[in-house]
mmCIF file of C-alpha atoms in Angstrom:
data_model
loop_
_atom_site.group_PDB
_atom_site.id
_atom_site.type_symbol
_atom_site.label_atom_id
_atom_site.label_comp_id
_atom_site.label_asym_id
_atom_site.label_seq_id
_atom_site.Cartn_x
_atom_site.Cartn_y
_atom_site.Cartn_z
ATOM 1 C CA MET S 2 -29.539 -24.216 97.937
ATOM 2 C CA ASP S 3 -27.004 -26.794 96.902
ATOM 3 C CA LEU S 4 -27.281 -26.772 93.266
ATOM 4 C CA HIS S 5 -26.318 -24.153 90.948
ATOM 5 C CA THR S 6 -27.247 -24.509 87.055
ATOM 6 C CA ILE S 7 -25.723 -22.609 83.896
ATOM 7 C CA GLU S 8 -26.835 -23.495 80.387
ATOM 8 C CA ASN S 9 -26.382 -21.896 77.144
ATOM 9 C CA GLY S 10 -28.784 -24.175 74.874
ATOM 10 C CA GLN S 11 -26.060 -26.532 73.940
ATOM 11 C CA LEU S 12 -24.716 -27.647 77.276
ATOM 12 C CA ARG S 13 -25.690 -27.644 80.673
ATOM 13 C CA LEU S 14 -23.917 -27.670 83.846
ATOM 14 C CA GLN S 15 -24.963 -28.200 87.509
ATOM 15 C CA VAL S 16 -22.614 -27.781 90.512
ATOM 16 C CA HIS S 17 -22.857 -29.077 93.861
ATOM 17 C CA GLU S 18 -21.916 -26.195 96.429
ATOM 18 C CA ARG S 19 -21.915 -28.148 99.695
ATOM 19 C CA LEU S 20 -19.964 -31.040 98.161
ATOM 20 C CA GLY S 21 -16.795 -29.451 97.038
ATOM 21 C CA ALA S 22 -18.144 -27.451 94.036
ATOM 22 C CA SER S 23 -18.376 -30.796 92.391
ATOM 23 C CA ILE S 24 -20.158 -31.350 89.228
ATOM 24 C CA ALA S 25 -23.701 -32.756 89.563
ATOM 25 C CA ALA S 26 -24.360 -33.008 85.982
ATOM 26 C CA PHE S 27 -22.874 -32.103 82.430
ATOM 27 C CA GLN S 28 -25.170 -32.526 79.517
ATOM 28 C CA HIS S 29 -25.661 -31.793 75.976
ATOM 29 C CA ASN S 30 -28.730 -30.832 74.270
ATOM 30 C CA ILE S 31 -30.251 -32.845 71.320
ATOM 31 C CA GLN S 32 -33.581 -31.822 70.000
ATOM 32 C CA GLY S 33 -34.828 -30.461 73.318
ATOM 33 C CA THR S 34 -33.554 -33.574 75.405
ATOM 34 C CA TRP S 35 -30.685 -33.303 77.670
ATOM 35 C CA HIS S 36 -28.380 -36.105 77.421
ATOM 36 C CA PRO S 37 -25.364 -36.918 80.135
ATOM 37 C CA ILE S 38 -21.760 -36.461 78.975
ATOM 38 C CA MET S 39 -20.735 -37.216 82.785
ATOM 39 C CA ARG S 40 -22.515 -39.990 84.547
ATOM 40 C CA GLU S 41 -25.911 -39.407 86.041
ATOM 41 C CA VAL S 42 -26.315 -38.718 89.654
ATOM 42 C CA THR S 43 -29.144 -39.913 92.008
ATOM 43 C CA GLU S 44 -31.212 -37.734 94.178
ATOM 44 C CA GLU S 45 -30.042 -39.796 97.223
ATOM 45 C CA ALA S 46 -26.363 -38.941 96.126
ATOM 46 C CA LEU S 47 -27.350 -35.276 95.803
ATOM 47 C CA LYS S 48 -28.379 -35.441 99.241
ATOM 48 C CA GLY S 49 -25.709 -37.234 100.642
ATOM 49 C CA ASN S 50 -22.429 -35.979 102.321
ATOM 50 C CA ILE S 51 -19.574 -37.301 99.927
ATOM 51 C CA SER S 52 -18.971 -36.301 96.236
ATOM 52 C CA SER S 53 -17.684 -39.685 94.994
ATOM 53 C CA PRO S 54 -21.141 -40.653 93.364
ATOM 54 C CA LEU S 55 -21.124 -37.146 91.388
ATOM 55 C CA GLY S 56 -20.100 -36.551 87.949
ATOM 56 C CA SER S 57 -16.588 -34.862 88.894
ATOM 57 C CA TYR S 58 -14.988 -33.511 91.895
ATOM 58 C CA SER S 59 -11.680 -31.727 92.309
ATOM 59 C CA LEU S 60 -8.434 -33.457 93.625
ATOM 60 C CA VAL S 61 -6.668 -30.819 95.779
ATOM 61 C CA PRO S 62 -4.007 -30.580 97.436
ATOM 62 C CA PHE S 63 -2.761 -33.512 96.001
ATOM 63 C CA SER S 64 -4.159 -36.112 93.327
ATOM 64 C CA ASN S 65 -4.797 -39.694 94.195
ATOM 65 C CA ARG S 66 -3.133 -41.395 97.000
ATOM 66 C CA ILE S 67 -0.290 -40.880 99.578
ATOM 67 C CA ARG S 68 1.076 -44.040 100.935
ATOM 68 C CA ALA S 69 -0.043 -44.658 104.617
ATOM 69 C CA GLY S 70 -0.938 -40.995 104.366
ATOM 70 C CA LYS S 71 2.624 -40.011 105.374
ATOM 71 C CA PHE S 72 5.183 -38.030 103.525
ATOM 72 C CA THR S 73 8.425 -35.939 104.359
ATOM 73 C CA TYR S 74 9.059 -32.468 103.227
ATOM 74 C CA LYS S 75 12.045 -30.240 103.948
ATOM 75 C CA GLY S 76 13.001 -32.603 106.665
ATOM 76 C CA LYS S 77 9.821 -32.641 108.431
ATOM 77 C CA THR S 78 7.372 -35.702 108.531
ATOM 78 C CA HIS S 79 3.558 -35.329 108.078
ATOM 79 C CA GLN S 80 0.954 -37.680 109.056
ATOM 80 C CA LEU S 81 -2.444 -37.410 107.385
ATOM 81 C CA MET S 82 -5.562 -39.075 108.512
ATOM 82 C CA THR S 83 -6.116 -42.150 106.294
ATOM 83 C CA ASN S 84 -9.258 -44.133 105.203
ATOM 84 C CA ALA S 85 -10.371 -47.199 106.808
ATOM 85 C CA LYS S 86 -10.368 -49.465 103.783
ATOM 86 C CA GLU S 87 -6.743 -48.973 102.127
ATOM 87 C CA HIS S 88 -5.129 -47.073 105.005
ATOM 88 C CA VAL S 89 -4.111 -44.268 102.535
ATOM 89 C CA ALA S 90 -4.838 -40.333 102.219
ATOM 90 C CA ILE S 91 -6.817 -40.144 98.805
ATOM 91 C CA HIS S 92 -7.878 -37.472 96.554
ATOM 92 C CA GLY S 93 -6.986 -34.311 98.586
ATOM 93 C CA ASP S 94 -9.571 -32.897 101.225
ATOM 94 C CA VAL S 95 -11.505 -30.301 99.375
ATOM 95 C CA ARG S 96 -14.165 -32.535 97.540
ATOM 96 C CA ASN S 97 -16.353 -33.525 100.521
ATOM 97 C CA ARG S 98 -16.321 -29.857 101.888
ATOM 98 C CA PRO S 99 -18.665 -26.857 101.662
ATOM 99 C CA HIS S 100 -17.462 -24.162 99.345
ATOM 100 C CA VAL S 101 -19.000 -20.861 98.887
ATOM 101 C CA LEU S 102 -20.612 -19.471 95.866
ATOM 102 C CA LYS S 103 -18.764 -16.121 94.852
ATOM 103 C CA GLU S 104 -20.203 -15.388 91.357
ATOM 104 C CA HIS S 105 -23.399 -16.813 89.335
ATOM 105 C CA THR S 106 -23.985 -15.105 85.855
ATOM 106 C CA GLU S 107 -25.684 -16.491 82.878
ATOM 107 C CA ASN S 108 -22.609 -18.559 81.889
ATOM 108 C CA LYS S 109 -20.394 -18.404 84.727
ATOM 109 C CA LEU S 110 -19.842 -20.088 88.363
ATOM 110 C CA VAL S 111 -17.124 -19.148 90.740
ATOM 111 C CA PHE S 112 -16.749 -20.846 94.115
ATOM 112 C CA PHE S 113 -14.206 -20.362 96.936
ATOM 113 C CA PHE S 114 -12.976 -22.502 99.741
ATOM 114 C CA ASP S 115 -10.442 -21.523 102.504
ATOM 115 C CA SER S 116 -9.161 -24.470 104.532
ATOM 116 C CA ARG S 117 -8.863 -22.087 107.544
ATOM 117 C CA ASP S 118 -12.561 -21.917 107.704
ATOM 118 C CA HIS S 119 -12.694 -25.525 108.721
ATOM 119 C CA ASP S 120 -10.274 -26.040 111.608
ATOM 120 C CA ASP S 121 -13.331 -25.792 113.963
ATOM 121 C CA LEU S 122 -14.797 -28.613 112.444
ATOM 122 C CA GLU S 123 -13.175 -31.723 111.032
ATOM 123 C CA ALA S 124 -9.770 -30.390 110.647
ATOM 124 C CA PHE S 125 -8.346 -29.880 107.268
ATOM 125 C CA ASN S 126 -6.296 -33.023 106.344
ATOM 126 C CA TYR S 127 -3.219 -31.320 105.096
ATOM 127 C CA PRO S 128 -0.576 -29.409 107.338
ATOM 128 C CA PHE S 129 -0.318 -26.344 104.940
ATOM 129 C CA PRO S 130 -3.305 -23.691 104.663
ATOM 130 C CA LEU S 131 -4.511 -22.686 101.511
ATOM 131 C CA THR S 132 -7.321 -21.313 99.319
ATOM 132 C CA LEU S 133 -9.060 -22.700 96.393
ATOM 133 C CA THR S 134 -11.075 -20.783 93.714
ATOM 134 C CA THR S 135 -12.822 -22.926 91.146
ATOM 135 C CA THR S 136 -14.286 -21.399 88.080
ATOM 136 C CA PHE S 137 -16.749 -22.785 85.552
ATOM 137 C CA GLU S 138 -17.568 -21.170 82.349
ATOM 138 C CA LEU S 139 -19.617 -21.980 79.290
ATOM 139 C CA GLN S 140 -19.062 -20.267 75.885
ATOM 140 C CA GLY S 141 -20.759 -22.132 72.902
ATOM 141 C CA ASN S 142 -19.756 -25.818 72.710
ATOM 142 C CA THR S 143 -17.136 -25.289 75.726
ATOM 143 C CA LEU S 144 -16.961 -25.826 79.287
ATOM 144 C CA THR S 145 -13.703 -24.653 81.082
ATOM 145 C CA GLN S 146 -12.807 -25.365 84.631
ATOM 146 C CA THR S 147 -10.161 -23.604 86.166
ATOM 147 C CA LEU S 148 -8.662 -24.404 89.683
ATOM 148 C CA THR S 149 -6.547 -21.616 91.274
ATOM 149 C CA ILE S 150 -4.671 -22.458 94.704
ATOM 150 C CA GLU S 151 -3.086 -20.243 96.855
ATOM 151 C CA ASN S 152 -0.603 -20.866 99.622
ATOM 152 C CA VAL S 153 -1.918 -18.540 102.683
ATOM 153 C CA GLY S 154 0.688 -20.252 104.977
ATOM 154 C CA GLU S 155 4.067 -19.006 106.159
ATOM 155 C CA GLU S 156 5.957 -22.056 104.709
ATOM 156 C CA GLU S 157 6.570 -23.395 101.239
ATOM 157 C CA MET S 158 4.418 -26.135 100.536
ATOM 158 C CA PRO S 159 4.003 -29.216 98.204
ATOM 159 C CA ILE S 160 1.186 -29.008 95.999
ATOM 160 C CA GLY S 161 -0.701 -31.270 93.627
ATOM 161 C CA PHE S 162 -4.128 -30.861 92.154
ATOM 162 C CA GLY S 163 -6.433 -32.086 89.319
ATOM 163 C CA ILE S 164 -9.986 -33.227 88.740
ATOM 164 C CA HIS S 165 -11.637 -36.590 88.569
ATOM 165 C CA PRO S 166 -14.598 -36.720 85.899
ATOM 166 C CA TYR S 167 -16.676 -39.780 85.374
ATOM 167 C CA PHE S 168 -17.941 -39.734 81.772
ATOM 168 C CA VAL S 169 -20.430 -41.989 80.096
ATOM 169 C CA ARG S 170 -18.804 -44.674 77.744
ATOM 170 C CA ARG S 171 -21.844 -44.765 75.253
ATOM 171 C CA PHE S 172 -23.555 -41.428 74.494
ATOM 172 C CA ALA S 173 -26.915 -41.147 72.700
ATOM 173 C CA GLY S 174 -27.044 -44.712 71.436
ATOM 174 C CA SER S 175 -23.389 -44.843 70.500
ATOM 175 C CA GLU S 176 -21.196 -47.892 70.440
ATOM 176 C CA ASP S 177 -18.393 -48.044 73.353
ATOM 177 C CA ALA S 178 -16.283 -44.845 73.212
ATOM 178 C CA ILE S 179 -12.770 -44.630 71.285
ATOM 179 C CA LEU S 180 -10.079 -42.931 73.474
ATOM 180 C CA THR S 181 -7.091 -41.266 71.832
ATOM 181 C CA PHE S 182 -4.598 -39.663 73.859
ATOM 182 C CA LYS S 183 -0.395 -39.398 73.761
ATOM 183 C CA VAL S 184 1.385 -40.040 76.915
ATOM 184 C CA ASP S 185 5.251 -41.177 77.019
ATOM 185 C CA GLY S 186 4.917 -43.754 79.969
ATOM 186 C CA VAL S 187 3.042 -45.368 82.648
ATOM 187 C CA TYR S 188 3.594 -46.244 86.556
ATOM 188 C CA LYS S 189 3.519 -49.547 87.757
ATOM 189 C CA THR S 190 1.770 -50.093 90.801
ATOM 190 C CA ASP S 191 1.615 -52.452 93.907
ATOM 191 C CA SER S 192 -1.407 -53.958 95.344
ATOM 192 C CA SER S 193 -2.274 -50.389 96.942
ATOM 193 C CA ASN S 194 -2.530 -48.855 93.567
ATOM 194 C CA ILE S 195 0.556 -46.758 94.556
ATOM 195 C CA PRO S 196 3.801 -46.778 92.415
ATOM 196 C CA THR S 197 6.929 -48.003 93.799
ATOM 197 C CA GLU S 198 8.950 -46.286 91.231
ATOM 198 C CA GLY S 199 9.088 -43.882 88.480
ATOM 199 C CA LYS S 200 7.761 -43.820 85.059
ATOM 200 C CA LYS S 201 8.316 -46.742 82.561
ATOM 201 C CA PRO S 202 8.156 -46.991 78.773
ATOM 202 C CA LEU S 203 4.561 -47.340 77.634
ATOM 203 C CA PRO S 204 3.771 -51.020 76.437
ATOM 204 C CA LYS S 205 1.850 -51.443 73.046
ATOM 205 C CA GLU S 206 -1.133 -52.638 74.961
ATOM 206 C CA LEU S 207 -1.512 -49.291 76.720
ATOM 207 C CA ASP S 208 -0.844 -47.082 73.808
ATOM 208 C CA PHE S 209 -4.089 -45.076 72.937
ATOM 209 C CA SER S 210 -2.098 -42.826 70.561
ATOM 210 C CA GLU S 211 -3.956 -44.096 67.400
ATOM 211 C CA GLY S 212 -7.500 -44.567 69.281
ATOM 212 C CA ALA S 213 -8.685 -47.665 71.089
ATOM 213 C CA ALA S 214 -11.827 -48.652 73.078
ATOM 214 C CA LEU S 215 -11.224 -49.783 76.743
ATOM 215 C CA GLY S 216 -13.496 -52.811 76.074
ATOM 216 C CA ASP S 217 -13.596 -55.235 78.846
ATOM 217 C CA ARG S 218 -10.321 -54.383 80.473
ATOM 218 C CA LYS S 219 -10.074 -52.987 83.740
ATOM 219 C CA PHE S 220 -7.952 -49.781 84.360
ATOM 220 C CA ASP S 221 -6.635 -47.913 87.369
ATOM 221 C CA THR S 222 -3.699 -46.597 85.638
ATOM 222 C CA VAL S 223 -1.484 -43.545 85.956
ATOM 223 C CA PHE S 224 0.000 -42.531 82.756
ATOM 224 C CA GLY S 225 3.010 -39.733 82.615
ATOM 225 C CA GLY S 226 4.070 -37.240 80.004
ATOM 226 C CA LEU S 227 0.732 -36.223 78.651
ATOM 227 C CA GLU S 228 0.924 -34.285 75.726
ATOM 228 C CA GLY S 229 -1.925 -32.740 73.957
ATOM 229 C CA PRO S 230 -5.745 -33.256 74.243
ATOM 230 C CA VAL S 231 -7.763 -36.474 75.345
ATOM 231 C CA ASP S 232 -10.331 -37.369 72.539
ATOM 232 C CA ILE S 233 -13.384 -39.249 73.282
ATOM 233 C CA GLN S 234 -15.198 -40.408 69.993
ATOM 234 C CA TYR S 235 -18.670 -42.057 70.155
ATOM 235 C CA PRO S 236 -18.773 -44.705 67.310
ATOM 236 C CA GLY S 237 -21.827 -44.793 65.297
ATOM 237 C CA THR S 238 -22.806 -40.893 66.171
ATOM 238 C CA PRO S 239 -21.356 -37.592 65.287
ATOM 239 C CA TYR S 240 -20.578 -36.862 68.624
ATOM 240 C CA SER S 241 -17.110 -36.465 70.288
ATOM 241 C CA LEU S 242 -15.614 -34.938 73.527
ATOM 242 C CA THR S 243 -12.213 -33.491 74.002
ATOM 243 C CA LEU S 244 -10.400 -32.643 77.032
ATOM 244 C CA ASP S 245 -7.828 -29.939 76.419
ATOM 245 C CA ALA S 246 -5.679 -29.511 79.853
ATOM 246 C CA ASP S 247 -3.088 -26.909 80.650
ATOM 247 C CA PRO S 248 0.364 -28.170 80.477
ATOM 248 C CA VAL S 249 0.717 -27.980 84.116
ATOM 249 C CA PHE S 250 -1.371 -31.291 84.038
ATOM 250 C CA GLN S 251 1.484 -33.809 83.226
ATOM 251 C CA HIS S 252 -0.271 -36.948 83.950
ATOM 252 C CA LEU S 253 -3.668 -38.700 83.227
ATOM 253 C CA ILE S 254 -5.289 -41.360 85.300
ATOM 254 C CA VAL S 255 -7.722 -43.737 83.576
ATOM 255 C CA PHE S 256 -10.086 -45.698 85.873
ATOM 256 C CA THR S 257 -13.061 -48.046 84.763
ATOM 257 C CA ALA S 258 -15.558 -47.354 87.524
ATOM 258 C CA PRO S 259 -17.850 -50.372 88.599
ATOM 259 C CA ASP S 260 -20.849 -48.522 87.392
ATOM 260 C CA GLY S 261 -19.837 -48.671 84.009
ATOM 261 C CA THR S 262 -18.382 -45.176 83.344
ATOM 262 C CA MET S 263 -15.037 -44.037 82.745
ATOM 263 C CA ALA S 264 -12.785 -41.732 84.827
ATOM 264 C CA LEU S 265 -10.353 -39.620 82.800
ATOM 265 C CA GLU S 266 -8.395 -37.655 85.206
ATOM 266 C CA PRO S 267 -6.073 -34.925 84.153
ATOM 267 C CA VAL S 268 -3.813 -34.143 87.258
ATOM 268 C CA THR S 269 -0.414 -32.563 87.989
ATOM 269 C CA ASN S 270 1.045 -35.201 89.855
ATOM 270 C CA CYS S 271 1.673 -39.011 89.593
ATOM 271 C CA THR S 272 0.241 -41.092 92.634
ATOM 272 C CA ASP S 273 2.365 -40.655 95.926
ATOM 273 C CA ALA S 274 4.555 -37.674 93.971
ATOM 274 C CA PHE S 275 5.416 -36.356 97.463
ATOM 275 C CA ASN S 276 7.279 -39.475 98.516
ATOM 276 C CA LEU S 277 8.737 -40.263 95.161
ATOM 277 C CA HIS S 278 9.903 -36.840 94.862
ATOM 278 C CA GLU S 279 11.495 -37.133 98.359
ATOM 279 C CA GLN S 280 13.299 -40.290 97.315
ATOM 280 C CA GLY S 281 14.796 -38.518 94.262
ATOM 281 C CA VAL S 282 12.506 -39.912 91.240
ATOM 282 C CA GLU S 283 12.189 -37.280 88.475
ATOM 283 C CA GLY S 284 9.282 -36.828 86.625
ATOM 284 C CA THR S 285 6.596 -37.180 89.237
ATOM 285 C CA GLY S 286 4.862 -33.566 88.480
ATOM 286 C CA PHE S 287 5.964 -32.720 91.960
ATOM 287 C CA LEU S 288 5.339 -28.878 92.681
ATOM 288 C CA SER S 289 5.739 -26.448 95.627
ATOM 289 C CA LEU S 290 4.324 -22.993 96.276
ATOM 290 C CA GLN S 291 6.076 -20.430 98.168
ATOM 291 C CA PRO S 292 4.022 -18.285 100.747
ATOM 292 C CA GLY S 293 1.619 -15.966 99.083
ATOM 293 C CA ALA S 294 2.124 -17.681 95.880
ATOM 294 C CA GLN S 295 -0.572 -18.963 93.618
ATOM 295 C CA ILE S 296 -0.719 -21.865 90.926
ATOM 296 C CA SER S 297 -3.686 -22.257 88.420
ATOM 297 C CA GLY S 298 -4.903 -24.617 85.525
ATOM 298 C CA SER S 299 -7.565 -25.244 83.323
ATOM 299 C CA ILE S 300 -9.332 -27.786 81.714
ATOM 300 C CA ARG S 301 -11.460 -27.529 78.759
ATOM 301 C CA PHE S 302 -14.241 -29.889 77.740
ATOM 302 C CA VAL S 303 -14.907 -29.170 73.943
ATOM 303 C CA PHE S 304 -18.293 -31.156 72.999
ATOM 304 C CA LYS S 305 -18.647 -31.528 68.934
ATOM 305 C CA ALA S 306 -21.661 -32.666 67.273
#
């Protein structure tokens, strides 16, 4: 069985075990009817082999893109496999791979992934072995997702992680969502959506600190210096959603998806942080793990009615 469900009367969550422990449905109950908070997923997508059409997937061991799939760390250059369209390595390499369900209780799901288990299939697209434990827990009006990564190799490794959730912009008949979040800068990107330099001051038109709708604007934007929660208000209704991410998630990517949803991605690192860090750029969210060490971060989705 690919789908595993937990619910508590207020919220319902379905997670796809085979496709990266990705979220297939996240919904709120209104008078007996479940309304989607994250985008709705087709039956065809659930039977497929990629997590891209799902509601949310994990970004491990790096967020977003690595230019040409190549980076240098501690004097050694590593070449990753790249996609055919953009010739970049994108979104890590756990999101389309099977995870193993370790725990399923009334309000909790725990999944485990070990990159070493995939060497005899398509090789894991990262030169450093790792494990990932993904925990989902429902408590009242809150879903908490926790990612825990361990370096199970013999070398220090660079690491980045986060999640890629797609949210509906109109909930239960609301008007277009109002976003509120505080950041201290933004990264200018090239035609590959990859930064060429460090974080720049935030222009007025990208300041969401007082709340603003996305409107007709197109975003695939990397913000830095995320401070505090990301709030989504649904005008015309009493409903709102707050993303409360641990401080390790220093960056936020906002993406207006072609299907009309919006991706709001709390991530540790800016796009191509490994290469920017190697170039001496500061504030990229670059992290590393010693052999045997772990790093963890949680994101809380608080739905208010």
